[in-house]
Amino acid sequence: MTEHDPHAVLPIGDFAARAGLATSAVRYYESLGLVSSVRTAGNQRRYRRAELRRVAFIRAARSVGLSLDEVKAALDRLPGGRVPDRADWTRLSGEWRERIEQRIAALRELKDDLDSCVGCGCLSIDKCSIYNREDKLAAEGPGSHLGFKPL
Ligand code: FES
């Protein structure tokens, strides 16, 4: 095995250090099925070096606002639990771009609504679209209108 062999395995401390995570975060990600390890005869965790790419994918997805559930759903769509390759990244990042566009549009709408509140302070249930934002969205029908999901 070489330094860059993707099949090389690392103990959790080394894996966490290379991934830029705390060991507790690695264990948490593993408990969610986001990364996987093998066990030694002494029941110690060992992580394939290739799993580092899954961590990079998770961190990138989190940085654009995806929840861990959404990250898991994306990773679960990869055949055989393999690590995401360049084509996967291209496809998924395209989907995320659309999501970011939706968030920008929603924030622009929020900013426009806030502009009408500047200097007002009425907080009127009839007039103020910031105060009454949920009712305004509810009038548009069920489901998410802003493209936000809780993180
Ligand atoms: S505070 Fe008056 S319109 Fe929002």
PDB file of N, CA, C and O in Angstrom, residues 63 93 103 111 125 133 146:
ATOM      1  N   SER A  63     -21.840  23.217   3.224  1.00  0.00           N
ATOM      2  CA  SER A  63     -21.498  24.627   3.032  1.00  0.00           C
ATOM      3  C   SER A  63     -22.497  25.330   2.116  1.00  0.00           C
ATOM      4  O   SER A  63     -22.592  26.554   2.149  1.00  0.00           O
ATOM      5  N   SER A  93     -23.949  18.987  -7.842  1.00  0.00           N
ATOM      6  CA  SER A  93     -23.708  20.417  -7.632  1.00  0.00           C
ATOM      7  C   SER A  93     -24.619  21.241  -8.530  1.00  0.00           C
ATOM      8  O   SER A  93     -25.007  22.356  -8.170  1.00  0.00           O
ATOM      9  N   ARG A 103     -33.035  30.020  -2.942  1.00  0.00           N
ATOM     10  CA  ARG A 103     -32.806  30.695  -1.664  1.00  0.00           C
ATOM     11  C   ARG A 103     -32.529  32.175  -1.885  1.00  0.00           C
ATOM     12  O   ARG A 103     -32.989  33.019  -1.125  1.00  0.00           O
ATOM     13  N   LYS A 111     -36.093  40.666   1.615  1.00  0.00           N
ATOM     14  CA  LYS A 111     -35.483  42.006   1.693  1.00  0.00           C
ATOM     15  C   LYS A 111     -36.463  43.067   1.196  1.00  0.00           C
ATOM     16  O   LYS A 111     -36.601  44.124   1.817  1.00  0.00           O
ATOM     17  N   ILE A 125     -50.856  43.237  11.726  1.00  0.00           N
ATOM     18  CA  ILE A 125     -51.157  41.917  11.156  1.00  0.00           C
ATOM     19  C   ILE A 125     -51.748  42.037   9.753  1.00  0.00           C
ATOM     20  O   ILE A 125     -51.608  41.146   8.936  1.00  0.00           O
ATOM     21  N   ARG A 133     -45.783  37.097   7.634  1.00  0.00           N
ATOM     22  CA  ARG A 133     -45.174  36.363   6.524  1.00  0.00           C
ATOM     23  C   ARG A 133     -45.755  34.955   6.356  1.00  0.00           C
ATOM     24  O   ARG A 133     -46.020  34.510   5.254  1.00  0.00           O
ATOM     25  N   LEU A 146     -40.491  28.851  -0.110  1.00  0.00           N
ATOM     26  CA  LEU A 146     -39.214  29.577  -0.082  1.00  0.00           C
ATOM     27  C   LEU A 146     -38.023  28.706  -0.455  1.00  0.00           C
ATOM     28  O   LEU A 146     -36.946  29.209  -0.635  1.00  0.00           O
TER      29      LEU A 146
END
